[in-house]
Coordinates of C-alpha atoms in Angstrom, one line a residue:
Chain A
M151 CA -162.8 145.2 -35.0
E152 CA -162.6 141.4 -35.1
L153 CA -159.7 139.5 -36.7
K154 CA -161.2 137.1 -39.2
Y155 CA -158.1 135.7 -40.9
K156 CA -154.4 136.1 -40.8
G157 CA -153.1 135.8 -44.5
K158 CA -149.5 135.6 -45.8
T159 CA -149.4 139.3 -46.8
K160 CA -152.7 140.8 -45.4
D161 CA -154.8 140.4 -42.3
V162 CA -158.6 140.6 -42.6
Y163 CA -160.9 142.2 -40.1
S164 CA -164.6 142.1 -39.9
L165 CA -166.3 145.5 -40.0
G166 CA -169.9 144.3 -39.7
G167 CA -172.4 144.5 -42.5
N168 CA -170.9 143.4 -45.8
E169 CA -167.6 145.1 -45.4
V170 CA -164.2 143.9 -44.2
L171 CA -160.9 145.7 -43.7
L172 CA -157.8 144.4 -45.3
K173 CA -154.6 145.4 -43.4
F174 CA -151.6 145.2 -45.7
K175 CA -148.5 143.8 -44.1
D176 CA -144.8 144.2 -44.8
D177 CA -144.4 140.4 -45.1
V178 CA -143.7 139.3 -48.6
T179 CA -143.7 135.8 -50.2
G180 CA -140.4 134.4 -51.3
E181 CA -137.8 131.7 -50.7
N182 CA -134.3 131.9 -49.2
G183 CA -134.7 135.6 -48.5
V184 CA -135.5 136.6 -52.1
F185 CA -138.8 138.3 -52.9
D186 CA -140.8 136.1 -55.2
P187 CA -144.4 137.1 -55.7
G188 CA -145.2 133.7 -57.1
A189 CA -143.9 131.8 -54.1
N190 CA -146.2 130.3 -51.5
S191 CA -144.1 130.9 -48.4
V192 CA -143.5 134.1 -46.6
G193 CA -139.8 134.6 -46.9
L194 CA -139.1 138.0 -45.5
T195 CA -140.3 141.3 -44.3
I196 CA -139.5 144.5 -46.2
E197 CA -140.4 147.9 -44.6
G198 CA -142.9 149.8 -46.7
V199 CA -143.9 146.9 -48.9
G200 CA -147.5 146.9 -47.5
R201 CA -148.0 150.5 -48.1
S202 CA -146.4 150.2 -51.6
G203 CA -148.8 147.5 -52.6
L204 CA -151.7 149.4 -51.3
R205 CA -150.8 152.5 -53.2
M206 CA -150.8 150.5 -56.5
T207 CA -154.0 148.7 -55.5
K208 CA -155.8 152.0 -54.7
H209 CA -154.8 153.5 -57.9
F210 CA -155.9 150.6 -60.1
F211 CA -159.1 149.8 -58.4
E212 CA -160.1 153.5 -58.6
L213 CA -159.1 153.5 -62.3
L214 CA -161.2 150.3 -62.8
K215 CA -164.2 152.0 -61.0
T216 CA -164.3 154.7 -63.7
K217 CA -164.4 151.8 -66.3
E218 CA -167.4 150.3 -64.4
V219 CA -165.5 147.1 -63.6
P220 CA -167.3 145.4 -60.7
S221 CA -164.9 145.0 -57.7
H222 CA -164.8 144.6 -54.0
Y223 CA -163.1 148.0 -53.6
V224 CA -164.7 150.6 -51.2
S225 CA -161.9 152.9 -50.0
A226 CA -158.3 152.9 -49.1
D227 CA -156.3 154.5 -46.3
L228 CA -152.6 154.8 -47.1
D229 CA -151.6 156.1 -43.6
D230 CA -153.3 153.2 -41.9
V231 CA -152.1 150.9 -44.7
S232 CA -155.6 149.4 -45.0
M233 CA -158.4 149.0 -47.5
V234 CA -162.1 148.6 -46.9
V235 CA -163.7 146.1 -49.3
R236 CA -167.1 144.4 -49.8
E237 CA -167.1 140.8 -48.5
A238 CA -166.8 138.2 -51.1
V239 CA -166.9 134.5 -51.3
P240 CA -164.1 132.8 -53.3
F241 CA -164.7 130.3 -56.0
G242 CA -164.1 126.8 -54.6
K243 CA -161.0 127.1 -52.2
G244 CA -159.8 130.1 -54.2
L245 CA -158.8 130.5 -57.9
E246 CA -156.1 132.7 -59.5
V247 CA -156.8 134.0 -62.9
I248 CA -153.7 134.8 -64.9
C249 CA -153.7 137.0 -68.1
R250 CA -150.5 136.6 -70.3
F251 CA -149.3 139.2 -72.8
R252 CA -145.8 137.6 -73.1
A253 CA -144.6 134.0 -72.7
V254 CA -142.5 134.1 -69.4
G255 CA -142.5 132.3 -66.1
S256 CA -144.3 129.0 -65.6
F257 CA -146.0 129.4 -69.0
Y258 CA -142.7 129.4 -70.8
R259 CA -141.4 126.6 -68.6
R260 CA -144.4 124.5 -69.6
Y261 CA -144.7 125.3 -73.3
G262 CA -141.1 126.3 -74.2
A263 CA -141.1 123.6 -76.9
Y264 CA -143.6 125.6 -78.9
L265 CA -142.5 129.2 -78.4
E266 CA -139.7 131.6 -77.7
Q267 CA -139.2 133.2 -74.2
G268 CA -140.9 136.6 -74.2
Q269 CA -143.1 135.8 -77.3
R270 CA -146.2 137.9 -77.5
L271 CA -149.5 136.3 -76.4
N272 CA -153.0 137.6 -77.1
S273 CA -154.1 138.3 -73.5
L274 CA -154.2 134.5 -72.9
V275 CA -156.1 133.5 -69.7
E276 CA -155.2 130.7 -67.5
I277 CA -156.8 129.7 -64.2
T278 CA -155.0 128.0 -61.3
I279 CA -156.3 126.6 -58.0
K280 CA -154.8 128.1 -54.9
D281 CA -153.2 125.0 -53.4
D282 CA -149.7 125.6 -52.1
E283 CA -149.2 121.9 -51.3
R284 CA -150.0 120.8 -54.8
G285 CA -148.1 123.8 -56.5
D286 CA -151.1 125.7 -57.6
P287 CA -151.9 123.6 -60.7
T288 CA -153.6 125.0 -63.7
I289 CA -157.2 123.8 -64.2
S290 CA -159.2 123.6 -67.4
K291 CA -162.8 125.0 -68.1
D292 CA -164.1 121.4 -68.3
T293 CA -162.5 120.4 -65.0
L294 CA -163.8 123.5 -63.2
S295 CA -167.2 122.6 -64.4
E296 CA -166.8 118.9 -63.5
L297 CA -165.8 119.9 -59.9
N298 CA -168.8 122.3 -59.6
V299 CA -166.4 125.3 -59.0
L300 CA -167.5 127.3 -62.1
T301 CA -170.1 126.7 -64.7
E302 CA -169.0 126.9 -68.4
A303 CA -170.9 130.2 -68.7
E304 CA -169.2 131.6 -65.5
Y305 CA -165.9 130.5 -66.9
E306 CA -166.4 132.4 -70.2
A307 CA -167.6 135.5 -68.3
L308 CA -164.6 135.4 -66.0
K309 CA -162.3 135.0 -69.0
Q310 CA -163.8 137.9 -70.9
L311 CA -163.8 140.2 -67.7
T312 CA -160.1 139.3 -67.1
K313 CA -159.1 140.3 -70.7
T314 CA -161.0 143.6 -70.3
I315 CA -159.6 144.4 -66.9
C316 CA -156.0 143.5 -67.8
G317 CA -156.3 145.5 -71.1
Y318 CA -157.0 148.5 -68.9
I319 CA -154.1 147.9 -66.6
K320 CA -151.8 147.2 -69.5
E321 CA -152.8 150.5 -71.1
E322 CA -152.3 152.4 -67.9
L323 CA -148.8 151.0 -67.4
A324 CA -148.0 151.8 -71.0
T325 CA -148.7 155.6 -70.3
K326 CA -145.6 155.4 -68.0
G327 CA -143.5 153.5 -70.5
L328 CA -144.0 150.2 -68.8
E329 CA -145.0 146.9 -70.4
L330 CA -147.2 144.4 -68.7
Y331 CA -145.9 140.8 -69.5
D332 CA -148.4 139.0 -67.2
I333 CA -150.7 139.5 -64.3
K334 CA -152.6 137.5 -61.7
L335 CA -156.2 138.4 -60.5
E336 CA -158.6 137.1 -58.1
F337 CA -162.4 137.1 -58.3
G338 CA -165.1 136.1 -56.0
R339 CA -168.9 136.4 -55.5
D340 CA -170.2 139.5 -53.7
K341 CA -171.6 138.0 -50.5
E342 CA -174.7 140.2 -50.6
T343 CA -175.5 140.4 -54.4
N344 CA -173.8 137.2 -55.5
D345 CA -172.2 139.1 -58.6
I346 CA -168.9 138.2 -59.8
I347 CA -166.4 140.8 -58.6
L348 CA -162.7 141.4 -58.8
I349 CA -161.1 141.0 -55.3
D350 CA -157.7 140.9 -53.5
E351 CA -155.1 143.5 -54.6
I352 CA -153.6 144.8 -57.9
S353 CA -150.0 145.5 -57.1
G354 CA -146.4 144.9 -58.3
G355 CA -146.5 141.6 -56.5
N356 CA -149.2 140.4 -58.8
M357 CA -147.7 141.4 -62.1
R358 CA -144.6 141.0 -64.2
V359 CA -143.6 144.4 -65.7
Y360 CA -140.7 145.3 -68.0
K361 CA -139.3 148.7 -69.1
G362 CA -137.7 147.9 -72.5
D363 CA -135.8 144.7 -71.8
Q364 CA -135.4 145.3 -68.1
Y365 CA -137.6 143.5 -65.6
I366 CA -138.9 145.9 -63.0
E367 CA -139.1 144.5 -59.4
P368 CA -142.3 145.0 -57.5
L369 CA -140.9 147.7 -55.2
V370 CA -139.1 149.5 -57.9
L371 CA -142.2 149.4 -60.0
E372 CA -144.2 151.4 -57.6
K373 CA -141.5 154.2 -57.5
E374 CA -141.4 154.1 -61.3
F375 CA -145.1 154.1 -61.7
F376 CA -145.7 157.1 -59.4
K377 CA -142.8 159.2 -60.3
A378 CA -143.7 162.7 -61.5
Chain B
M149 CA -138.5 98.3 -95.7
E150 CA -136.9 101.5 -94.4
L151 CA -136.6 102.3 -90.7
K152 CA -138.1 105.8 -90.3
Y153 CA -138.0 106.1 -86.6
K154 CA -137.1 104.1 -83.5
G155 CA -139.5 104.8 -80.7
K156 CA -139.5 103.9 -77.0
T157 CA -141.9 100.9 -77.5
K158 CA -142.3 100.7 -81.3
D159 CA -140.2 101.1 -84.4
V160 CA -141.7 102.7 -87.5
Y161 CA -140.9 101.4 -91.0
S162 CA -141.9 103.0 -94.4
L163 CA -144.0 100.8 -96.6
G164 CA -144.3 103.3 -99.5
G165 CA -147.6 105.0 -100.5
N166 CA -149.4 106.2 -97.5
E167 CA -148.8 103.3 -95.2
V168 CA -146.2 102.5 -92.5
L169 CA -145.5 99.4 -90.4
L170 CA -145.3 99.6 -86.6
K171 CA -143.2 97.0 -85.1
F172 CA -144.2 96.5 -81.5
K173 CA -141.2 95.9 -79.1
D174 CA -140.8 94.2 -75.7
D175 CA -139.4 97.4 -74.2
V176 CA -141.7 99.1 -71.7
T177 CA -141.6 102.5 -70.1
G178 CA -140.9 102.7 -66.4
E179 CA -138.5 103.7 -63.8
N180 CA -136.2 101.6 -61.5
G181 CA -137.3 98.5 -63.2
V182 CA -141.1 98.9 -62.5
F183 CA -143.4 99.0 -65.4
D184 CA -145.2 102.4 -65.5
P185 CA -147.1 103.3 -68.6
G186 CA -147.0 106.9 -67.7
A187 CA -143.3 107.1 -67.4
N188 CA -141.2 108.7 -70.1
S189 CA -138.1 106.5 -69.9
V190 CA -137.8 102.9 -71.1
G191 CA -137.2 101.0 -67.9
L192 CA -137.1 97.3 -68.8
T193 CA -137.8 94.6 -71.4
I194 CA -140.5 92.1 -70.7
E195 CA -140.8 89.2 -73.1
G196 CA -144.2 89.2 -74.9
V197 CA -145.2 92.6 -73.9
G198 CA -145.1 93.8 -77.5
R199 CA -147.3 91.0 -78.7
S200 CA -149.7 91.5 -75.8
G201 CA -150.1 95.2 -76.6
L202 CA -150.7 94.4 -80.3
R203 CA -153.3 91.9 -79.5
M204 CA -155.4 94.4 -77.4
T205 CA -154.7 97.1 -80.1
K206 CA -155.9 94.9 -82.9
H207 CA -159.1 94.0 -80.9
F208 CA -160.0 97.5 -80.2
F209 CA -159.1 99.1 -83.5
E210 CA -161.3 96.4 -85.2
L211 CA -164.1 97.1 -82.8
L212 CA -163.9 100.9 -83.4
K213 CA -163.9 100.1 -87.2
T214 CA -167.4 98.6 -86.8
K215 CA -168.5 101.8 -85.0
E216 CA -167.1 103.9 -87.9
V217 CA -164.5 105.6 -85.9
P218 CA -161.8 107.1 -88.2
S219 CA -158.4 105.6 -87.4
H220 CA -155.0 104.8 -88.9
Y221 CA -155.6 101.0 -88.6
V222 CA -155.2 98.8 -91.7
S223 CA -154.3 95.5 -90.4
A224 CA -152.2 93.6 -87.7
D225 CA -150.0 90.5 -87.7
L226 CA -149.7 88.9 -84.3
D227 CA -146.9 86.5 -85.4
D228 CA -144.8 89.3 -86.8
V229 CA -145.8 91.6 -83.8
S230 CA -146.5 94.3 -86.3
M231 CA -149.3 96.6 -87.5
V232 CA -149.9 98.3 -90.9
V233 CA -151.3 101.8 -90.4
R234 CA -152.0 104.8 -92.6
E235 CA -149.4 107.5 -92.2
A236 CA -150.5 110.4 -90.0
V237 CA -149.1 113.8 -89.1
P238 CA -149.3 114.5 -85.4
F239 CA -150.7 117.7 -84.0
G240 CA -147.7 120.0 -83.1
K241 CA -145.0 117.9 -81.6
G242 CA -147.6 115.3 -80.5
L243 CA -150.5 115.5 -78.1
E244 CA -151.9 112.9 -75.8
V245 CA -155.7 113.0 -75.2
I246 CA -156.7 111.6 -71.8
C247 CA -160.2 110.5 -70.9
R248 CA -161.1 110.2 -67.3
F249 CA -163.9 108.2 -65.7
R250 CA -162.5 108.1 -62.2
A251 CA -160.1 110.5 -60.4
V252 CA -156.8 108.7 -60.0
G253 CA -153.1 109.3 -61.0
S254 CA -152.0 112.8 -61.9
F255 CA -155.5 114.1 -62.0
Y256 CA -156.0 113.2 -58.3
R257 CA -152.5 114.5 -57.5
R258 CA -153.5 117.9 -59.0
Y259 CA -157.0 118.3 -57.7
G260 CA -157.1 116.2 -54.6
A261 CA -158.3 119.3 -52.6
Y262 CA -161.6 119.1 -54.6
L263 CA -162.4 115.4 -54.7
E264 CA -161.9 111.9 -53.3
Q265 CA -159.5 109.4 -55.0
G266 CA -161.4 107.2 -57.3
Q267 CA -164.4 109.6 -57.5
R268 CA -166.4 109.3 -60.7
L269 CA -165.9 111.7 -63.5
N270 CA -168.0 112.3 -66.5
S271 CA -165.7 111.2 -69.3
L272 CA -163.5 114.3 -68.6
V273 CA -161.1 115.0 -71.4
E274 CA -157.6 116.6 -70.8
I275 CA -154.9 117.1 -73.4
T276 CA -151.2 117.1 -72.6
I277 CA -148.2 117.8 -74.8
K278 CA -145.6 115.1 -75.4
D279 CA -142.5 116.7 -73.9
D280 CA -140.6 114.3 -71.7
E281 CA -138.2 117.1 -70.6
R282 CA -141.0 119.3 -69.3
G283 CA -143.0 116.4 -67.8
D284 CA -145.8 116.3 -70.4
P285 CA -147.9 119.3 -69.1
T286 CA -151.5 119.7 -69.6
I287 CA -152.6 122.3 -72.2
S288 CA -155.9 124.2 -72.4
K289 CA -158.1 124.8 -75.4
D290 CA -157.1 128.5 -75.5
T291 CA -153.4 127.7 -75.3
L292 CA -153.5 125.1 -78.1
S293 CA -155.3 127.8 -80.2
E294 CA -152.8 130.5 -79.2
L295 CA -149.8 128.3 -80.2
N296 CA -151.6 127.2 -83.5
V297 CA -151.6 123.6 -82.6
L298 CA -155.4 123.1 -82.7
T299 CA -158.2 125.5 -83.7
E300 CA -161.0 125.9 -81.2
A301 CA -163.2 123.9 -83.5
E302 CA -160.7 121.1 -83.8
Y303 CA -160.4 121.0 -80.1
E304 CA -164.0 120.5 -79.7
A305 CA -164.2 117.9 -82.4
L306 CA -161.3 115.9 -80.8
K307 CA -162.9 116.1 -77.4
Q308 CA -166.3 114.7 -78.6
L309 CA -164.5 112.1 -80.7
T310 CA -162.5 111.0 -77.6
K311 CA -165.6 110.8 -75.4
T312 CA -167.3 108.6 -78.0
I313 CA -164.2 106.3 -78.6
C314 CA -163.6 106.0 -74.9
G315 CA -167.3 105.2 -74.2
Y316 CA -167.0 102.2 -76.7
I317 CA -163.7 101.0 -75.0
K318 CA -165.3 101.3 -71.5
E319 CA -168.4 99.3 -72.6
E320 CA -166.3 96.6 -74.1
L321 CA -164.2 96.2 -71.0
A322 CA -167.3 96.1 -68.9
T323 CA -168.5 93.1 -70.8
K324 CA -165.5 91.2 -69.2
G325 CA -166.2 92.6 -65.7
L326 CA -163.5 95.2 -66.1
E327 CA -163.8 98.9 -65.2
L328 CA -162.0 101.6 -67.2
Y329 CA -160.7 104.4 -64.9
D330 CA -158.8 106.4 -67.5
I331 CA -157.2 106.0 -70.9
K332 CA -154.8 107.9 -73.1
L333 CA -155.4 108.3 -76.9
E334 CA -153.4 109.9 -79.6
F335 CA -154.7 111.5 -82.8
G336 CA -153.2 113.0 -85.9
R337 CA -154.2 114.1 -89.4
D338 CA -154.2 111.5 -92.2
K339 CA -151.3 112.3 -94.3
E340 CA -153.3 111.9 -97.6
T341 CA -156.9 113.1 -96.7
N342 CA -156.0 115.4 -93.7
D343 CA -158.8 114.0 -91.7
I344 CA -158.4 113.8 -88.0
I345 CA -157.8 110.1 -87.1
L346 CA -157.1 107.9 -84.1
I347 CA -153.5 106.7 -84.2
D348 CA -150.9 104.9 -82.0
E349 CA -152.0 101.9 -80.0
I350 CA -154.9 101.0 -77.6
S351 CA -153.5 98.5 -75.1
G352 CA -153.0 97.9 -71.3
G353 CA -150.2 100.4 -71.3
N354 CA -152.5 103.2 -72.3
M355 CA -155.2 102.6 -69.8
R356 CA -155.9 102.1 -66.1
V357 CA -158.3 99.3 -65.6
Y358 CA -159.8 97.8 -62.3
K359 CA -161.7 94.7 -61.4
G360 CA -163.7 95.6 -58.4
D361 CA -161.3 97.4 -56.2
Q362 CA -158.2 95.7 -57.7
Y363 CA -156.1 97.5 -60.2
I364 CA -155.2 95.2 -63.1
E365 CA -151.7 95.6 -64.5
P366 CA -151.3 95.9 -68.3
L367 CA -149.9 92.4 -68.9
V368 CA -152.4 90.7 -66.6
L369 CA -155.2 92.9 -68.2
E370 CA -154.6 91.2 -71.6
K371 CA -154.9 87.7 -70.1
E372 CA -158.0 88.7 -68.1
F373 CA -159.6 90.4 -71.2
F374 CA -159.0 87.4 -73.6
K375 CA -159.7 84.6 -71.3
A376 CA -162.6 82.4 -72.5

């Protein structure tokens, strides 16, 4: 098994054919020793965080499969803390697609003059480019088209797909009394078929979830979500 | 004549009816004593800068009038350094509409991973909210709609109007051997008719202009533009 790429929180191994293996690690992003899923640097190692993220990811990808959402997911092995996925090509140098149900985080910091913190949003989609050095700036439909990263039609397709997917995830969390405030997805093109598919992971580290007025940290979220 | 509002670079007086008088000042925005049209604080006073901005503004609003572009412009008095305009209501707390023909400034800082500095852009339009405290963040069509600042149709109308106007301004500058790299416009709703109209000023301080490879500073631009 050949190591293709060492990521911040996952390593990627080639499996031959059109599949790769993602090995989830216990390294988490953060700054000054505090876990912050939005941060760009790896701040610390927390035992079990890789398995926790994988467990959530497996659950949601399998749920989305029943909804016929196209994704890279093939199978997951919780003991090996790894996931087999179809190989995908990112858009440009990588995009993050954010779906917002409540105004918090960077959205509130930018538009606080126009809304209250925590105000409801109608599954509002924003796209950012993955660029640590430049602080992952947001990017518009017109700019993505101008830079030949996404056509206008692809942008609209991605936006609708994101709203659909995040609606399912929000509903699923709600069955456990949890409220999804916002979530970050990644998409790519299937290397074989060129179809747009959901990639990366779907875990506590990619979403902000509340229980009533209480923010639920990623690691606590997994326990809360899977408790009987 | 009642003072309605003291701005950073202009004071606004009520004239009764649906007209106001804009008194251009010699204060310019900048930081550490350096003139920077993009800055939010007033950095220094330069004698004649108000008249210079008004002269350009008068020229371009009169040009745009011949092209039937709807604007707030009524008349300008260079000796009094003032301009009479129709009263307009800003969108939200004020928007800036930027049209980009070359990738420079904040656009290049954000998307430098995808392009070369100075690369040509196809009259790309971006909107930012006027919010000094939050660094005038860019805002998307979807977010403007979500926040009830602009409907999707109004966004598209504003975008097309901006491309048309900036095309005229670019052409006009080109007749003097000057190249427009980017420009910032402001729009509002006519207080009487509710039509979308071009407001504010059109001067060196709102545009980046080059002559060959040489950036032309706002005050030099006026001299260059009006020289026989």
